[in-house]
Coordinates of C-alpha atoms in Angstrom, one line a residue:
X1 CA -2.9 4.1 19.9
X2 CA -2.6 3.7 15.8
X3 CA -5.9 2.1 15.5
X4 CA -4.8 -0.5 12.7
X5 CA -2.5 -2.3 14.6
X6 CA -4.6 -4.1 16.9
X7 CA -2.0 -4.5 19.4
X8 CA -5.2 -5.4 22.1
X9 CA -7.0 -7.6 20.1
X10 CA -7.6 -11.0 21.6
X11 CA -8.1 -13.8 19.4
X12 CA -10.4 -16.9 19.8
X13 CA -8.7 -19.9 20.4
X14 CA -9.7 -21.6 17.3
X15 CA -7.7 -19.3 15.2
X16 CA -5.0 -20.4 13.1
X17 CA -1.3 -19.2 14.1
X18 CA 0.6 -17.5 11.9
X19 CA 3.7 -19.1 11.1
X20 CA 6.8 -16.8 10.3
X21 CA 9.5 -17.6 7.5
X22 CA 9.4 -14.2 8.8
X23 CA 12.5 -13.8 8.7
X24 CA 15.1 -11.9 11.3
X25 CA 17.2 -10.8 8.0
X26 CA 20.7 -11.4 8.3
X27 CA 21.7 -8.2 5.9
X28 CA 19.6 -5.3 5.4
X29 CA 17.8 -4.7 1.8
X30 CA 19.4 -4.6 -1.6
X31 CA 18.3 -0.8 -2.3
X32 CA 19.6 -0.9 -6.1
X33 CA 16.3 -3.4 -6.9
X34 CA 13.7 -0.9 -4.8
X35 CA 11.2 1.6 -5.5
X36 CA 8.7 3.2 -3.3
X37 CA 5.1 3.3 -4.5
X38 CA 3.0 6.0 -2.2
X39 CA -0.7 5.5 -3.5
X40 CA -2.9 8.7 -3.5
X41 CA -1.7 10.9 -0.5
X42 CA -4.5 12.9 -1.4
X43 CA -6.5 15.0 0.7
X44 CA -9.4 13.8 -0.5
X45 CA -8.1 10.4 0.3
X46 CA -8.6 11.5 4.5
X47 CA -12.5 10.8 3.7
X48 CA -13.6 8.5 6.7
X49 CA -10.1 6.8 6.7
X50 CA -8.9 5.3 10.1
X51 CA -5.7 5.8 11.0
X52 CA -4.9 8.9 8.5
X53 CA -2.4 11.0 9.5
X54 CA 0.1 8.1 11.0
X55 CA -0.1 6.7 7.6
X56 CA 1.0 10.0 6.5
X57 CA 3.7 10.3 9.2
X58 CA 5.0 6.8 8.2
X59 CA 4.9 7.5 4.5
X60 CA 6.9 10.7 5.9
X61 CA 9.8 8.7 7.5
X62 CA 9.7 6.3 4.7
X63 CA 10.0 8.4 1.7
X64 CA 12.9 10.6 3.5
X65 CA 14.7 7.6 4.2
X66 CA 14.2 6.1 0.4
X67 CA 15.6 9.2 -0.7
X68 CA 18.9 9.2 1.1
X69 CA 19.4 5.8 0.3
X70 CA 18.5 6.5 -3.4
X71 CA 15.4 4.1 -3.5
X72 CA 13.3 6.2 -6.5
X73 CA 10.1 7.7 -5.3
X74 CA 6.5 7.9 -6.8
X75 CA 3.7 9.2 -5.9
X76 CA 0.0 8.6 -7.7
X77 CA -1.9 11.0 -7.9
X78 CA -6.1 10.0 -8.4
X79 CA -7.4 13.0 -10.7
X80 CA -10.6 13.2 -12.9
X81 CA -9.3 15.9 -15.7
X82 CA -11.7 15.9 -18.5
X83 CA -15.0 16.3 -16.5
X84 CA -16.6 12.9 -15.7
X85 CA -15.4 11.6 -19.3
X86 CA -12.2 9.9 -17.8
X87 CA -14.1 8.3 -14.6
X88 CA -15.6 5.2 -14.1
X89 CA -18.4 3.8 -14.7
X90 CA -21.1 4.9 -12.3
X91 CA -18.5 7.4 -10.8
X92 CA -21.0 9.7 -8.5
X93 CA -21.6 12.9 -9.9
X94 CA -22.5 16.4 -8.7
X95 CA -25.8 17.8 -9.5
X96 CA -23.8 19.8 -12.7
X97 CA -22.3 16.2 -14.0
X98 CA -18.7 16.7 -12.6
X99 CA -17.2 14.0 -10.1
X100 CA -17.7 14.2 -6.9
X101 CA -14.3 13.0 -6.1
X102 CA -10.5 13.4 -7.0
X103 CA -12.0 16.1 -9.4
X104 CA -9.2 18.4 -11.3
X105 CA -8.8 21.7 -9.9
X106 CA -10.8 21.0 -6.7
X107 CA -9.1 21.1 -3.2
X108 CA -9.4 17.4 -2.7
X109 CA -6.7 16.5 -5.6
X110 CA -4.0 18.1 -3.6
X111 CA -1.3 16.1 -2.1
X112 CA -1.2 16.1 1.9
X113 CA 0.7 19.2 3.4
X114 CA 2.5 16.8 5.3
X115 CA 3.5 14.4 2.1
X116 CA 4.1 16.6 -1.0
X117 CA 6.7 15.0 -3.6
X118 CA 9.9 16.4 -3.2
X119 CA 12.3 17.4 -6.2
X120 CA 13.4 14.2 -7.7
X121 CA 10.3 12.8 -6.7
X122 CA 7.7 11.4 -9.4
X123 CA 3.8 11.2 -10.1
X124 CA 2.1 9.5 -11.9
X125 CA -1.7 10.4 -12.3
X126 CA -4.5 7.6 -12.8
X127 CA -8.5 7.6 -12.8
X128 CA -8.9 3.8 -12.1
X129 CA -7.9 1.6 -9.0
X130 CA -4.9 0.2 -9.8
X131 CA -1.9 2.4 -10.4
X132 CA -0.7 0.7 -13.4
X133 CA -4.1 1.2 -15.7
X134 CA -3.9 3.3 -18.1
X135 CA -1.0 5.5 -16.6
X136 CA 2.9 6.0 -17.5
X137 CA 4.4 3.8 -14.4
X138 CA 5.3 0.8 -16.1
X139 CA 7.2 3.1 -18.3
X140 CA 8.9 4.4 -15.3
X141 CA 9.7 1.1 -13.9
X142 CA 10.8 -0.3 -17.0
X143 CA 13.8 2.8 -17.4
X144 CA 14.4 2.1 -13.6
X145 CA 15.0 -1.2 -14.0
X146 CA 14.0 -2.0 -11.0
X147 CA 11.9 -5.6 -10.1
X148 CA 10.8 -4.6 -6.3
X149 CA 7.9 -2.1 -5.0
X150 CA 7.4 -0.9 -1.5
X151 CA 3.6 0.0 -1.6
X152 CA 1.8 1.6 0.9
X153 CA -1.3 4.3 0.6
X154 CA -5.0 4.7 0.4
X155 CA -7.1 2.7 0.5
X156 CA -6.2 -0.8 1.3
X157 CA -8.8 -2.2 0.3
X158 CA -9.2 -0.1 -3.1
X159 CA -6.5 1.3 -4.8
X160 CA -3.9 -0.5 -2.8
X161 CA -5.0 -4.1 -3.5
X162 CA -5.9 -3.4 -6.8
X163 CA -2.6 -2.0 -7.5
X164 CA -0.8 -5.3 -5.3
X165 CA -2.0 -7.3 -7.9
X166 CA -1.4 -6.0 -10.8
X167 CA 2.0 -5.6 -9.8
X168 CA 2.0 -9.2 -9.2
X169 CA 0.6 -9.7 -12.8
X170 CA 3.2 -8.3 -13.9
X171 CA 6.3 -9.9 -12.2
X172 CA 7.1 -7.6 -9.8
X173 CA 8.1 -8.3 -6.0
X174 CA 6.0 -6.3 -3.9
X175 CA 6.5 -5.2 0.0
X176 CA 3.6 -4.2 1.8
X177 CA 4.1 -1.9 4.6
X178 CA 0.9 -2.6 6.5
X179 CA 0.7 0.2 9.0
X180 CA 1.6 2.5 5.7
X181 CA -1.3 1.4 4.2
X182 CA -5.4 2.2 5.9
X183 CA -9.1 1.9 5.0
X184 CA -12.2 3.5 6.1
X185 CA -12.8 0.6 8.6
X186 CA -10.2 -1.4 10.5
X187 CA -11.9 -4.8 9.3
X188 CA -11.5 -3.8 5.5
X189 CA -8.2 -2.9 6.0
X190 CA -7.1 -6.3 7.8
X191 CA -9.2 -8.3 5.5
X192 CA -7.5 -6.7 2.2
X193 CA -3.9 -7.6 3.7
X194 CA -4.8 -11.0 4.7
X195 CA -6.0 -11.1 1.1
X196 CA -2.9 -10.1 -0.2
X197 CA -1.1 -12.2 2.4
X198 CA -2.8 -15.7 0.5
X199 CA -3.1 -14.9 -2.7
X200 CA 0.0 -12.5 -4.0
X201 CA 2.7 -15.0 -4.5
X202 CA 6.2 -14.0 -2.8
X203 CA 4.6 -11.0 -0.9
X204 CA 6.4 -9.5 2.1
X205 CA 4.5 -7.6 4.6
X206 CA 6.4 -5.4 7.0
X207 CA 5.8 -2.5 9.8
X208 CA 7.2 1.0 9.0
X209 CA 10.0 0.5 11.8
X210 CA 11.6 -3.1 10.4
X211 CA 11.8 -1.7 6.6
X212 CA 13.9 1.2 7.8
X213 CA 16.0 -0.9 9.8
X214 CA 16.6 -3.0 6.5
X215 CA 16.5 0.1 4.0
X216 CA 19.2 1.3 6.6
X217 CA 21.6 -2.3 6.3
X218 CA 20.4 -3.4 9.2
X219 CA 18.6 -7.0 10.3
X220 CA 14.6 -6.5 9.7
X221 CA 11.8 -8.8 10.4
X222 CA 9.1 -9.3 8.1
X223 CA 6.4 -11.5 7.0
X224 CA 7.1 -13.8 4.0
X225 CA 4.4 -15.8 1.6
X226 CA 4.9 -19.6 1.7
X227 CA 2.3 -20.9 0.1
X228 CA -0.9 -19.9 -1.5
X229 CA -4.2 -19.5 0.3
X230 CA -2.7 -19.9 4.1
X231 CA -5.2 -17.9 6.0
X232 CA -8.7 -18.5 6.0
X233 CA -10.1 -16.7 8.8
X234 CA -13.5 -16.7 10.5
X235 CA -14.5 -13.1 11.5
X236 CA -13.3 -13.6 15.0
X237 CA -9.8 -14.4 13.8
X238 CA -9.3 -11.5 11.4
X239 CA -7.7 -9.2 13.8
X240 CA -5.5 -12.0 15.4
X241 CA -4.5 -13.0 12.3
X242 CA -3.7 -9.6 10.8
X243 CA -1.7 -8.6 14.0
X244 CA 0.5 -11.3 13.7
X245 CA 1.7 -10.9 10.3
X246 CA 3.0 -7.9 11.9
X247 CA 4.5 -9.1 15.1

């Protein structure tokens, strides 16, 4: 069992149903407006994360499939490279002043066996959050031309959300592929995409499977926003709610 599905969970009776403009698309995806975002494939990035390595197999199936349908792929890449002088604030340090994560040279920077870039791939590295601080991929969207990002990573509720909305701060479209996408608890995750879910205008929010039926031209179901704020859960909902965003 992918443990960030929730397939199991029952739901309180009080809890709010989702409604679905969730849409049975008629036609499969416009590919010439997409680009897949992969967030920080790292193996550092395995640290305590549930649900790891199907995230990585998704994130497999999905970037092959962008690739023959020539959707651009990028990859970000989390890297300290001038000592602790490019981290955050209150980074944690080793005992020598070096970070103790996503530090340059160290094993932990290092893309997932399983989910290297490929040639005609791109990365772009970052030392913040959000994916478009400080880094070249605005640049790179700006020469794709391109107003749509796939996103999909770790964490959920760090770098993916943080990057979500500044997409959105920006103008893009974004499609979260939820079960693409984990944290290092199954309550962070789910919270973070029900986040997303109320508050990133026009989001879509879709299971690996649909958004190669659609990359593929074929009819795909996904969530769609409708209006801002929609979900406000009690803990007991959470799970309910997050599960059917994805049903």
């Amino acid at each position: 069992m992918v443990p960030i599905l929730y397939d199991e969970y029952e739901c309180c009776q009080q809890a709010p149903k989702v409604e679905r403009d969730a849409r049975e698309a008629p036609r499969g995806m416009n590919c010439d407006d997409l680009v897949l975002l992969l967030i920080d494939l790292q193996k550092e990035s395995s640290n305590g994360v549930e649900g790891f390595a199907e995230v990585i197999d998704h994130a497999v199936k999905l970037s092959e499939c962008c690739r023959a349908n020539g959707i651009p792929v990028i990859y970000t890449r989390h890297v300290y490279c001038h000592g602790a002088m490019d981290a955050a604030l209150h980074e944690p340090l080793d005992a020598h002043g070096r970070p103790l994560y996503y530090a340059e040279s160290s094993e932990g920077v290092a893309f997932h066996e399983a989910a290297k870039p490929q040639p005609g791939d791109y990365v772009v590295d970052k030392q913040r959050w959000s994916a478009f601080y400080a880094s070249e991929l605005e640049l790179l969207l700006r020469r794709f031309n391109r107003r749509t990002l796939i996103v999909g990573g770790f964490v959920t509720d760090g770098c993916v959300l943080n990057t979500v909305y500044d997409a959105f701060y920006r103008d893009y479209d974004t499609i979260l592929v939820a079960d693409m996408a984990a944290a290092t608890s199954q309550l962070g995750h789910a919270m973070a995409v029900i986040n997303m879910a109320n508050w990133v205008y026009g989001i879509e929010i879709v299971r690996t499977s649909e958004l190669l039926k659609g990359i593929g031209g074929e009819a795909y179901r996904a969530w769609k926003w409708q209006e801002p704020g929609a979900f406000q859960p009690a803990l007991d909902d959470v799970f309910y709610i997050y599960q059917q965003l994805l049903s």
